[in-house]
PDB file of C-alpha atoms and ligand atoms in Angstrom:
ATOM      1  CA  MET A 574      47.117  74.043 148.671  1.00  0.00           C
ATOM      2  CA  SER A 575      44.733  76.409 150.922  1.00  0.00           C
ATOM      3  CA  ASP A 576      41.279  77.468 148.837  1.00  0.00           C
ATOM      4  CA  ILE A 577      42.661  80.622 149.287  1.00  0.00           C
ATOM      5  CA  LYS A 578      45.868  81.719 147.394  1.00  0.00           C
ATOM      6  CA  VAL A 579      47.032  84.969 148.856  1.00  0.00           C
ATOM      7  CA  GLU A 580      49.793  86.326 146.472  1.00  0.00           C
ATOM      8  CA  ARG A 581      52.166  89.233 146.359  1.00  0.00           C
ATOM      9  CA  ASN A 582      52.897  90.913 142.592  1.00  0.00           C
ATOM     10  CA  GLY A 583      54.770  94.293 142.987  1.00  0.00           C
ATOM     11  CA  GLY A 584      52.708  95.697 145.600  1.00  0.00           C
ATOM     12  CA  VAL A 585      49.066  93.867 144.600  1.00  0.00           C
ATOM     13  CA  GLN A 586      48.008  91.526 147.336  1.00  0.00           C
ATOM     14  CA  ILE A 587      46.200  88.504 145.432  1.00  0.00           C
ATOM     15  CA  LEU A 588      43.839  86.889 147.198  1.00  0.00           C
ATOM     16  CA  ARG A 589      42.576  83.857 145.175  1.00  0.00           C
ATOM     17  CA  PHE A 590      39.640  81.934 145.449  1.00  0.00           C
ATOM     18  CA  ASN A 591      41.141  78.082 144.973  1.00  0.00           C
ATOM     19  CA  ARG A 592      38.662  75.514 144.957  1.00  0.00           C
ATOM     20  CA  PRO A 593      37.616  75.042 141.328  1.00  0.00           C
ATOM     21  CA  GLU A 594      35.907  70.828 142.518  1.00  0.00           C
ATOM     22  CA  LYS A 595      33.363  73.268 144.668  1.00  0.00           C
ATOM     23  CA  LYS A 596      32.945  76.481 141.459  1.00  0.00           C
ATOM     24  CA  ASN A 597      35.266  78.046 144.275  1.00  0.00           C
ATOM     25  CA  ALA A 598      31.947  77.993 146.899  1.00  0.00           C
ATOM     26  CA  LEU A 599      33.361  79.772 149.932  1.00  0.00           C
ATOM     27  CA  THR A 600      33.572  77.755 153.423  1.00  0.00           C
ATOM     28  CA  GLY A 601      33.974  79.691 156.929  1.00  0.00           C
ATOM     29  CA  ALA A 602      37.861  78.765 156.282  1.00  0.00           C
ATOM     30  CA  MET A 603      37.741  80.409 153.562  1.00  0.00           C
ATOM     31  CA  TYR A 604      35.923  83.380 154.787  1.00  0.00           C
ATOM     32  CA  ASP A 605      38.503  83.804 157.591  1.00  0.00           C
ATOM     33  CA  ALA A 606      41.533  83.305 155.214  1.00  0.00           C
ATOM     34  CA  LEU A 607      39.732  86.156 153.148  1.00  0.00           C
ATOM     35  CA  SER A 608      39.855  88.207 156.432  1.00  0.00           C
ATOM     36  CA  ASP A 609      42.888  87.708 157.749  1.00  0.00           C
ATOM     37  CA  ALA A 610      44.682  88.447 154.420  1.00  0.00           C
ATOM     38  CA  LEU A 611      42.499  91.847 154.107  1.00  0.00           C
ATOM     39  CA  GLU A 612      43.285  92.691 157.541  1.00  0.00           C
ATOM     40  CA  ALA A 613      47.310  92.075 156.893  1.00  0.00           C
ATOM     41  CA  GLY A 614      47.381  93.464 153.560  1.00  0.00           C
ATOM     42  CA  ASP A 615      45.772  96.837 155.197  1.00  0.00           C
ATOM     43  CA  ARG A 616      48.616  97.003 158.093  1.00  0.00           C
ATOM     44  CA  ASP A 617      51.715  96.160 155.152  1.00  0.00           C
ATOM     45  CA  ARG A 618      53.203  98.981 153.724  1.00  0.00           C
ATOM     46  CA  GLU A 619      54.678  96.851 150.369  1.00  0.00           C
ATOM     47  CA  VAL A 620      51.088  96.318 149.906  1.00  0.00           C
ATOM     48  CA  ALA A 621      48.908  98.838 147.654  1.00  0.00           C
ATOM     49  CA  ALA A 622      45.712  97.136 146.920  1.00  0.00           C
ATOM     50  CA  HIS A 623      44.035  94.103 146.784  1.00  0.00           C
ATOM     51  CA  ALA A 624      42.843  92.048 144.058  1.00  0.00           C
ATOM     52  CA  PHE A 625      40.226  89.389 144.389  1.00  0.00           C
ATOM     53  CA  LEU A 626      40.426  86.613 141.353  1.00  0.00           C
ATOM     54  CA  GLY A 627      38.962  82.942 140.667  1.00  0.00           C
ATOM     55  CA  VAL A 628      40.467  80.079 138.919  1.00  0.00           C
ATOM     56  CA  GLY A 629      39.167  77.803 136.411  1.00  0.00           C
ATOM     57  CA  GLY A 630      37.202  79.957 134.525  1.00  0.00           C
ATOM     58  CA  VAL A 631      34.833  81.101 137.800  1.00  0.00           C
ATOM     59  CA  PHE A 632      35.351  83.755 139.735  1.00  0.00           C
ATOM     60  CA  THR A 633      33.181  82.075 142.867  1.00  0.00           C
ATOM     61  CA  SER A 634      29.478  80.291 143.328  1.00  0.00           C
ATOM     62  CA  GLY A 635      29.072  82.056 146.570  1.00  0.00           C
ATOM     63  CA  ASN A 636      28.774  80.907 150.560  1.00  0.00           C
ATOM     64  CA  ASP A 637      28.701  76.900 150.187  1.00  0.00           C
ATOM     65  CA  ILE A 638      24.876  75.909 150.471  1.00  0.00           C
ATOM     66  CA  GLY A 639      26.138  72.406 152.748  1.00  0.00           C
ATOM     67  CA  ASP A 640      28.112  75.140 155.189  1.00  0.00           C
ATOM     68  CA  PHE A 641      24.144  77.410 155.000  1.00  0.00           C
ATOM     69  CA  LEU A 642      22.630  74.188 156.032  1.00  0.00           C
ATOM     70  CA  GLN A 643      24.935  73.553 158.526  1.00  0.00           C
ATOM     71  CA  SER A 644      24.408  76.899 160.038  1.00  0.00           C
ATOM     72  CA  SER A 645      20.530  76.442 159.706  1.00  0.00           C
ATOM     73  CA  VAL A 646      20.786  73.934 162.590  1.00  0.00           C
ATOM     74  CA  GLY A 647      22.396  75.926 164.626  1.00  0.00           C
ATOM     75  CA  ASP A 648      26.065  75.760 163.877  1.00  0.00           C
ATOM     76  CA  GLN A 649      27.278  79.305 164.532  1.00  0.00           C
ATOM     77  CA  ALA A 650      31.208  78.516 162.762  1.00  0.00           C
ATOM     78  CA  VAL A 651      30.135  79.859 159.589  1.00  0.00           C
ATOM     79  CA  LEU A 652      28.427  82.083 160.529  1.00  0.00           C
ATOM     80  CA  LYS A 653      30.612  83.719 162.201  1.00  0.00           C
ATOM     81  CA  ALA A 654      33.355  83.815 159.353  1.00  0.00           C
ATOM     82  CA  VAL A 655      30.941  84.936 157.131  1.00  0.00           C
ATOM     83  CA  LEU A 656      30.053  87.819 159.317  1.00  0.00           C
ATOM     84  CA  ARG A 657      33.638  88.919 160.019  1.00  0.00           C
ATOM     85  CA  PHE A 658      34.380  89.129 156.562  1.00  0.00           C
ATOM     86  CA  ILE A 659      31.146  91.485 155.594  1.00  0.00           C
ATOM     87  CA  ARG A 660      31.998  93.545 158.256  1.00  0.00           C
ATOM     88  CA  LEU A 661      35.663  93.926 157.244  1.00  0.00           C
ATOM     89  CA  LEU A 662      34.404  94.618 153.591  1.00  0.00           C
ATOM     90  CA  PRO A 663      33.610  98.767 154.192  1.00  0.00           C
ATOM     91  CA  ARG A 664      36.585  99.375 156.457  1.00  0.00           C
ATOM     92  CA  VAL A 665      39.409  98.121 154.323  1.00  0.00           C
ATOM     93  CA  GLU A 666      41.635 101.282 154.200  1.00  0.00           C
ATOM     94  CA  LYS A 667      43.250  99.599 150.846  1.00  0.00           C
ATOM     95  CA  PRO A 668      42.055 100.127 147.273  1.00  0.00           C
ATOM     96  CA  MET A 669      40.190  96.805 145.978  1.00  0.00           C
ATOM     97  CA  LEU A 670      39.936  95.023 142.737  1.00  0.00           C
ATOM     98  CA  ALA A 671      38.793  92.389 141.074  1.00  0.00           C
ATOM     99  CA  GLY A 672      38.797  90.092 137.424  1.00  0.00           C
ATOM    100  CA  VAL A 673      35.836  88.156 137.372  1.00  0.00           C
ATOM    101  CA  ASP A 674      35.848  85.247 134.528  1.00  0.00           C
ATOM    102  CA  GLY A 675      32.425  83.304 134.679  1.00  0.00           C
ATOM    103  CA  LEU A 676      30.482  82.817 137.513  1.00  0.00           C
ATOM    104  CA  ALA A 677      30.237  85.421 140.294  1.00  0.00           C
ATOM    105  CA  VAL A 678      27.544  84.567 142.728  1.00  0.00           C
ATOM    106  CA  GLY A 679      26.186  85.516 145.811  1.00  0.00           C
ATOM    107  CA  ILE A 680      28.726  87.063 148.082  1.00  0.00           C
ATOM    108  CA  GLY A 681      30.958  86.917 144.418  1.00  0.00           C
ATOM    109  CA  THR A 682      28.464  89.897 142.904  1.00  0.00           C
ATOM    110  CA  THR A 683      27.849  91.906 146.405  1.00  0.00           C
ATOM    111  CA  LEU A 684      31.864  91.378 147.483  1.00  0.00           C
ATOM    112  CA  LEU A 685      32.144  93.777 143.656  1.00  0.00           C
ATOM    113  CA  PHE A 686      30.259  96.693 145.416  1.00  0.00           C
ATOM    114  CA  HIS A 687      32.951  97.188 148.057  1.00  0.00           C
ATOM    115  CA  CYS A 688      35.656  96.845 144.802  1.00  0.00           C
ATOM    116  CA  ASP A 689      37.196 100.001 143.280  1.00  0.00           C
ATOM    117  CA  MET A 690      38.104  98.993 139.748  1.00  0.00           C
ATOM    118  CA  VAL A 691      36.338  95.747 138.117  1.00  0.00           C
ATOM    119  CA  PHE A 692      37.449  93.838 135.336  1.00  0.00           C
ATOM    120  CA  ALA A 693      35.210  91.303 133.915  1.00  0.00           C
ATOM    121  CA  SER A 694      35.339  88.836 130.870  1.00  0.00           C
ATOM    122  CA  PRO A 695      32.546  88.229 128.104  1.00  0.00           C
ATOM    123  CA  ALA A 696      31.590  84.868 130.544  1.00  0.00           C
ATOM    124  CA  ALA A 697      31.061  86.647 133.408  1.00  0.00           C
ATOM    125  CA  ARG A 698      27.991  85.720 135.328  1.00  0.00           C
ATOM    126  CA  PHE A 699      26.508  88.031 138.157  1.00  0.00           C
ATOM    127  CA  GLN A 700      24.085  86.904 139.848  1.00  0.00           C
ATOM    128  CA  THR A 701      22.530  87.070 143.789  1.00  0.00           C
ATOM    129  CA  PRO A 702      19.889  84.505 144.272  1.00  0.00           C
ATOM    130  CA  PHE A 703      19.661  85.321 147.941  1.00  0.00           C
ATOM    131  CA  LEU A 704      15.723  85.145 147.848  1.00  0.00           C
ATOM    132  CA  ASP A 705      15.597  81.418 146.382  1.00  0.00           C
ATOM    133  CA  LEU A 706      17.189  80.424 149.118  1.00  0.00           C
ATOM    134  CA  GLY A 707      15.151  81.510 151.450  1.00  0.00           C
ATOM    135  CA  LEU A 708      17.895  84.650 152.103  1.00  0.00           C
ATOM    136  CA  VAL A 709      17.425  88.128 152.070  1.00  0.00           C
ATOM    137  CA  PRO A 710      20.372  91.015 150.510  1.00  0.00           C
ATOM    138  CA  GLU A 711      24.090  90.860 152.750  1.00  0.00           C
ATOM    139  CA  ALA A 712      27.310  92.650 152.738  1.00  0.00           C
ATOM    140  CA  GLY A 713      25.413  95.727 152.348  1.00  0.00           C
ATOM    141  CA  SER A 714      24.202  94.964 149.058  1.00  0.00           C
ATOM    142  CA  SER A 715      20.381  96.146 149.758  1.00  0.00           C
ATOM    143  CA  MET A 716      22.362  99.574 149.563  1.00  0.00           C
ATOM    144  CA  LEU A 717      25.256  99.893 147.817  1.00  0.00           C
ATOM    145  CA  MET A 718      23.833  97.968 144.199  1.00  0.00           C
ATOM    146  CA  PRO A 719      20.387 100.104 144.447  1.00  0.00           C
ATOM    147  CA  ALA A 720      22.667 103.419 144.672  1.00  0.00           C
ATOM    148  CA  ARG A 721      25.286 102.271 142.424  1.00  0.00           C
ATOM    149  CA  MET A 722      22.540 100.287 139.467  1.00  0.00           C
ATOM    150  CA  GLY A 723      19.463 102.055 140.256  1.00  0.00           C
ATOM    151  CA  TYR A 724      16.181 100.241 141.974  1.00  0.00           C
ATOM    152  CA  ALA A 725      14.883  98.432 138.811  1.00  0.00           C
ATOM    153  CA  ARG A 726      17.661  96.922 137.972  1.00  0.00           C
ATOM    154  CA  ALA A 727      19.406  96.284 141.710  1.00  0.00           C
ATOM    155  CA  PHE A 728      15.491  94.660 142.226  1.00  0.00           C
ATOM    156  CA  GLU A 729      15.873  92.245 139.635  1.00  0.00           C
ATOM    157  CA  MET A 730      19.041  90.862 140.679  1.00  0.00           C
ATOM    158  CA  LEU A 731      18.324  90.890 144.400  1.00  0.00           C
ATOM    159  CA  VAL A 732      14.946  90.304 144.390  1.00  0.00           C
ATOM    160  CA  LEU A 733      14.172  88.386 141.277  1.00  0.00           C
ATOM    161  CA  GLY A 734      17.435  86.520 141.668  1.00  0.00           C
ATOM    162  CA  ALA A 735      17.857  87.988 137.925  1.00  0.00           C
ATOM    163  CA  PRO A 736      21.389  86.798 135.941  1.00  0.00           C
ATOM    164  CA  MET A 737      23.475  89.748 134.559  1.00  0.00           C
ATOM    165  CA  ASP A 738      25.916  89.375 131.453  1.00  0.00           C
ATOM    166  CA  ALA A 739      29.204  91.289 131.386  1.00  0.00           C
ATOM    167  CA  GLU A 740      27.781  94.054 128.895  1.00  0.00           C
ATOM    168  CA  SER A 741      24.848  94.812 131.280  1.00  0.00           C
ATOM    169  CA  MET A 742      26.880  94.914 134.611  1.00  0.00           C
ATOM    170  CA  ARG A 743      28.863  97.473 132.452  1.00  0.00           C
ATOM    171  CA  ALA A 744      26.148  99.406 131.208  1.00  0.00           C
ATOM    172  CA  ALA A 745      25.054  99.476 134.792  1.00  0.00           C
ATOM    173  CA  GLY A 746      28.695 101.333 135.684  1.00  0.00           C
ATOM    174  CA  LEU A 747      29.706  97.850 137.803  1.00  0.00           C
ATOM    175  CA  LEU A 748      32.891  97.112 135.474  1.00  0.00           C
ATOM    176  CA  ASN A 749      35.935  99.355 134.339  1.00  0.00           C
ATOM    177  CA  ALA A 750      36.389  97.195 131.010  1.00  0.00           C
ATOM    178  CA  ILE A 751      35.658  93.495 129.956  1.00  0.00           C
ATOM    179  CA  ILE A 752      38.135  92.068 129.023  1.00  0.00           C
ATOM    180  CA  ASP A 753      39.191  88.410 127.455  1.00  0.00           C
ATOM    181  CA  ALA A 754      40.013  85.662 129.741  1.00  0.00           C
ATOM    182  CA  ASP A 755      43.239  85.437 129.631  1.00  0.00           C
ATOM    183  CA  LYS A 756      44.299  89.238 129.697  1.00  0.00           C
ATOM    184  CA  ILE A 757      41.880  89.516 132.908  1.00  0.00           C
ATOM    185  CA  GLU A 758      44.680  88.798 135.343  1.00  0.00           C
ATOM    186  CA  ALA A 759      47.499  90.732 133.960  1.00  0.00           C
ATOM    187  CA  ARG A 760      44.957  93.956 133.618  1.00  0.00           C
ATOM    188  CA  VAL A 761      43.939  93.275 137.145  1.00  0.00           C
ATOM    189  CA  LEU A 762      47.518  93.784 138.379  1.00  0.00           C
ATOM    190  CA  ALA A 763      48.492  96.054 135.774  1.00  0.00           C
ATOM    191  CA  ALA A 764      45.590  98.576 137.428  1.00  0.00           C
ATOM    192  CA  GLY A 765      46.819  97.654 141.084  1.00  0.00           C
ATOM    193  CA  MET A 766      50.286  98.374 139.727  1.00  0.00           C
ATOM    194  CA  ALA A 767      49.144 101.819 138.835  1.00  0.00           C
ATOM    195  CA  LEU A 768      47.830 102.851 142.268  1.00  0.00           C
ATOM    196  CA  ALA A 769      51.341 101.654 143.726  1.00  0.00           C
ATOM    197  CA  ALA A 770      52.615 104.366 142.026  1.00  0.00           C
ATOM    198  CA  LYS A 771      50.448 106.703 143.556  1.00  0.00           C
ATOM    199  CA  PRO A 772      51.649 108.690 146.783  1.00  0.00           C
ATOM    200  CA  PRO A 773      49.595 106.488 149.313  1.00  0.00           C
ATOM    201  CA  ALA A 774      48.015 109.455 151.868  1.00  0.00           C
ATOM    202  CA  ALA A 775      46.521 110.795 148.478  1.00  0.00           C
ATOM    203  CA  LEU A 776      45.488 107.799 147.990  1.00  0.00           C
ATOM    204  CA  ALA A 777      43.538 106.705 151.233  1.00  0.00           C
ATOM    205  CA  LEU A 778      42.239 110.060 151.305  1.00  0.00           C
ATOM    206  CA  ALA A 779      40.661 110.143 147.630  1.00  0.00           C
ATOM    207  CA  ARG A 780      39.116 106.643 148.220  1.00  0.00           C
ATOM    208  CA  ARG A 781      37.756 107.621 151.359  1.00  0.00           C
ATOM    209  CA  LEU A 782      35.844 110.624 150.191  1.00  0.00           C
ATOM    210  CA  MET A 783      35.221 108.931 147.249  1.00  0.00           C
ATOM    211  CA  ARG A 784      33.242 105.923 149.156  1.00  0.00           C
ATOM    212  CA  GLY A 785      31.774 107.719 151.502  1.00  0.00           C
ATOM    213  CA  ASP A 786      30.668 106.880 155.436  1.00  0.00           C
ATOM    214  CA  ALA A 787      32.052 103.311 155.585  1.00  0.00           C
ATOM    215  CA  GLU A 788      30.211 103.328 158.696  1.00  0.00           C
ATOM    216  CA  ALA A 789      26.955 103.674 157.376  1.00  0.00           C
ATOM    217  CA  VAL A 790      27.369 100.728 155.015  1.00  0.00           C
ATOM    218  CA  ALA A 791      28.914  98.566 158.041  1.00  0.00           C
ATOM    219  CA  GLN A 792      24.912  99.502 159.732  1.00  0.00           C
ATOM    220  CA  ARG A 793      23.317  98.098 156.926  1.00  0.00           C
ATOM    221  CA  VAL A 794      25.937  95.325 156.767  1.00  0.00           C
ATOM    222  CA  ASP A 795      24.752  94.766 160.251  1.00  0.00           C
ATOM    223  CA  GLU A 796      21.063  95.389 159.986  1.00  0.00           C
ATOM    224  CA  GLU A 797      21.271  92.550 156.861  1.00  0.00           C
ATOM    225  CA  ALA A 798      23.183  90.094 158.695  1.00  0.00           C
ATOM    226  CA  GLN A 799      20.399  90.141 162.165  1.00  0.00           C
ATOM    227  CA  ILE A 800      18.209  89.426 159.522  1.00  0.00           C
ATOM    228  CA  PHE A 801      19.794  86.988 157.252  1.00  0.00           C
ATOM    229  CA  ALA A 802      20.756  85.126 160.590  1.00  0.00           C
ATOM    230  CA  ARG A 803      16.946  84.931 161.496  1.00  0.00           C
ATOM    231  CA  GLN A 804      15.969  83.766 157.562  1.00  0.00           C
ATOM    232  CA  LEU A 805      18.550  81.016 157.693  1.00  0.00           C
ATOM    233  CA  GLN A 806      16.865  79.258 160.321  1.00  0.00           C
ATOM    234  CA  SER A 807      14.004  79.662 158.280  1.00  0.00           C
ATOM    235  CA  ALA A 808      12.210  76.497 157.000  1.00  0.00           C
ATOM    236  CA  GLU A 809      12.678  77.946 153.143  1.00  0.00           C
ATOM    237  CA  ALA A 810      16.473  78.655 153.476  1.00  0.00           C
ATOM    238  CA  ARG A 811      16.121  74.887 154.556  1.00  0.00           C
ATOM    239  CA  GLU A 812      14.245  73.383 152.268  1.00  0.00           C
ATOM    240  CA  ALA A 813      16.697  75.269 149.681  1.00  0.00           C
ATOM    241  CA  PHE A 814      19.673  74.426 150.802  1.00  0.00           C
ATOM    242  CA  THR A 815      18.602  70.873 151.504  1.00  0.00           C
ATOM    243  CA  ALA A 816      17.403  70.803 147.946  1.00  0.00           C
ATOM    244  CA  PHE A 817      20.296  71.985 146.621  1.00  0.00           C
ATOM    245  CA  VAL A 818      22.794  69.481 148.440  1.00  0.00           C
ATOM    246  CA  GLU A 819      20.290  66.441 147.090  1.00  0.00           C
ATOM    247  CA  LYS A 820      19.971  68.074 143.732  1.00  0.00           C
ATOM    248  CA  ARG A 821      16.984  68.714 142.917  1.00  0.00           C
ATOM    249  CA  ALA A 822      14.208  71.442 142.938  1.00  0.00           C
ATOM    250  CA  PRO A 823      13.274  72.956 146.018  1.00  0.00           C
ATOM    251  CA  ASP A 824       9.415  73.050 146.792  1.00  0.00           C
ATOM    252  CA  PHE A 825       8.621  76.129 149.123  1.00  0.00           C
ATOM    253  CA  LYS A 826       4.426  75.393 148.259  1.00  0.00           C
ATOM    254  CA  LYS A 827       4.242  72.581 151.016  1.00  0.00           C
ATOM    255  CA  LEU A 828       5.728  75.516 153.414  1.00  0.00           C
ATOM    256  CA  ARG A 829       2.634  77.244 152.217  1.00  0.00           C
ATOM    257  CA  THR A 830       0.435  78.208 155.284  1.00  0.00           C
ATOM    258  CA  SER A 831      -2.626  79.228 153.698  1.00  0.00           C
TER     259      SER A 831
HETATM  260  N1  COA B1036      28.032  75.375 147.685  1.00  0.00           N
HETATM  261  C1  COA B1036      28.869  73.971 147.592  1.00  0.00           C
HETATM  262  N2  COA B1036      29.004  73.456 146.720  1.00  0.00           N
HETATM  263  C2  COA B1036      28.332  74.093 145.256  1.00  0.00           C
HETATM  264  C3  COA B1036      28.276  75.370 145.187  1.00  0.00           C
HETATM  265  C4  COA B1036      27.977  76.358 146.690  1.00  0.00           C
HETATM  266  N3  COA B1036      27.318  77.303 146.278  1.00  0.00           N
HETATM  267  N4  COA B1036      28.473  76.031 143.803  1.00  0.00           N
HETATM  268  C5  COA B1036      29.038  74.742 143.092  1.00  0.00           C
HETATM  269  N5  COA B1036      29.044  73.790 144.541  1.00  0.00           N
HETATM  270  C6  COA B1036      29.389  72.396 143.952  1.00  0.00           C
HETATM  271  C7  COA B1036      28.302  71.314 143.217  1.00  0.00           C
HETATM  272  O1  COA B1036      27.098  70.747 144.724  1.00  0.00           O
HETATM  273  C8  COA B1036      29.148  70.495 142.665  1.00  0.00           C
HETATM  274  O2  COA B1036      29.643  68.739 143.600  1.00  0.00           O
HETATM  275  P1  COA B1036      29.792  67.779 143.321  1.00  0.00           P
HETATM  276  O3  COA B1036      30.047  67.850 141.769  1.00  0.00           O
HETATM  277  O4  COA B1036      29.980  67.582 144.755  1.00  0.00           O
HETATM  278  O5  COA B1036      28.397  67.139 142.724  1.00  0.00           O
HETATM  279  C9  COA B1036      30.215  70.832 142.439  1.00  0.00           C
HETATM  280  O6  COA B1036      30.194  72.036 142.737  1.00  0.00           O
HETATM  281  C10 COA B1036      29.970  71.414 140.663  1.00  0.00           C
HETATM  282  O7  COA B1036      28.662  72.299 140.406  1.00  0.00           O
HETATM  283  P2  COA B1036      27.476  72.537 139.709  1.00  0.00           P
HETATM  284  O8  COA B1036      26.464  72.178 140.094  1.00  0.00           O
HETATM  285  O9  COA B1036      27.653  70.666 139.167  1.00  0.00           O
HETATM  286  O10 COA B1036      28.295  73.090 138.537  1.00  0.00           O
HETATM  287  P3  COA B1036      27.175  73.480 137.304  1.00  0.00           P
HETATM  288  O11 COA B1036      28.140  74.119 136.306  1.00  0.00           O
HETATM  289  O12 COA B1036      26.509  72.845 136.524  1.00  0.00           O
HETATM  290  O13 COA B1036      26.925  74.583 138.214  1.00  0.00           O
HETATM  291  C11 COA B1036      26.209  76.713 139.591  1.00  0.00           C
HETATM  292  C12 COA B1036      27.689  76.104 138.877  1.00  0.00           C
HETATM  293  C13 COA B1036      27.373  77.810 140.706  1.00  0.00           C
HETATM  294  C14 COA B1036      25.156  77.244 138.827  1.00  0.00           C
HETATM  295  C15 COA B1036      25.649  75.581 140.223  1.00  0.00           C
HETATM  296  O14 COA B1036      26.506  74.861 141.425  1.00  0.00           O
HETATM  297  C16 COA B1036      24.510  76.581 141.372  1.00  0.00           C
HETATM  298  O15 COA B1036      23.735  76.798 141.684  1.00  0.00           O
HETATM  299  N6  COA B1036      25.392  76.785 142.840  1.00  0.00           N
HETATM  300  C17 COA B1036      24.820  77.337 144.025  1.00  0.00           C
HETATM  301  C18 COA B1036      24.705  78.666 143.885  1.00  0.00           C
HETATM  302  C19 COA B1036      24.689  79.623 145.181  1.00  0.00           C
HETATM  303  O16 COA B1036      23.120  79.289 145.298  1.00  0.00           O
HETATM  304  N7  COA B1036      25.356  79.861 145.812  1.00  0.00           N
HETATM  305  C20 COA B1036      24.809  80.907 146.805  1.00  0.00           C
HETATM  306  C21 COA B1036      24.442  82.248 146.848  1.00  0.00           C
HETATM  307  S1  COA B1036      24.121  83.266 147.981  1.00  0.00           S
END
């Protein structure tokens, strides 16, 4: 079975992260499957909204770190798939929804700032540990997160890497509601079906007005991506990825030059 399961339910296209043995960590093939489905769904009259869901009590643990390690030693294939996906996010035309149970790490959290409605379980944990991996914020998060949740909270998440629970994210304005894990999918689908019943042209126009300048966000995605790609090759990032794969704590001290 594919690591991204694409299903349809009453006008809602479900994109399900489905790699439970690796906490739904995203590989290049998974990013491409997500991009293919978003593009196809946007073109398909039968689809009114996209919905991201996880499996096994996990949303996603973010980018596959083994893949990052490959990128850091020169393999460009995964980076290409990541870039395709994050460049697409601000340009998706139909509403995007998400239901988060458990961990939402890295892109698992930054993706949510492109979504129009987000529901989470009480067990949801949101974390963006880019800096601890020697990396920088991606997917427009350096712009969208301070704008949505305020600089102080965004800095705490994006630079300090502090995890946030569902209640904090609701207070920060990211969540529509906190729902018991076993009811999340039904709630996401109900929201998607309510959108499917709306006049489609007016829905698209209202969403475009509310989301603001998509090209400005896309431009920030590109700026971040250039720095991110450079940092991927850094000794700091390589140490962080290698430490994860070797199941040990990273040792950044040895990289100090002064
Ligand atoms: N990339 C690759 N593999 C990952 C992964 C990731 N992002 N997240 C989890 N896995 C793998 C683990 O290596 C482990 O594989 P193994 O069984 O072959 O050893 C398996 O998934 C289970 O993960 P484990 O770490 O044992 O589970 P946990 O519940 O103790 O911790 C996390 C879960 C998500 C907190 C922890 O795995 C983690 O910190 N992952 C990295 C998250 C991250 O930094 N993502 C990138 C953000 S930019």
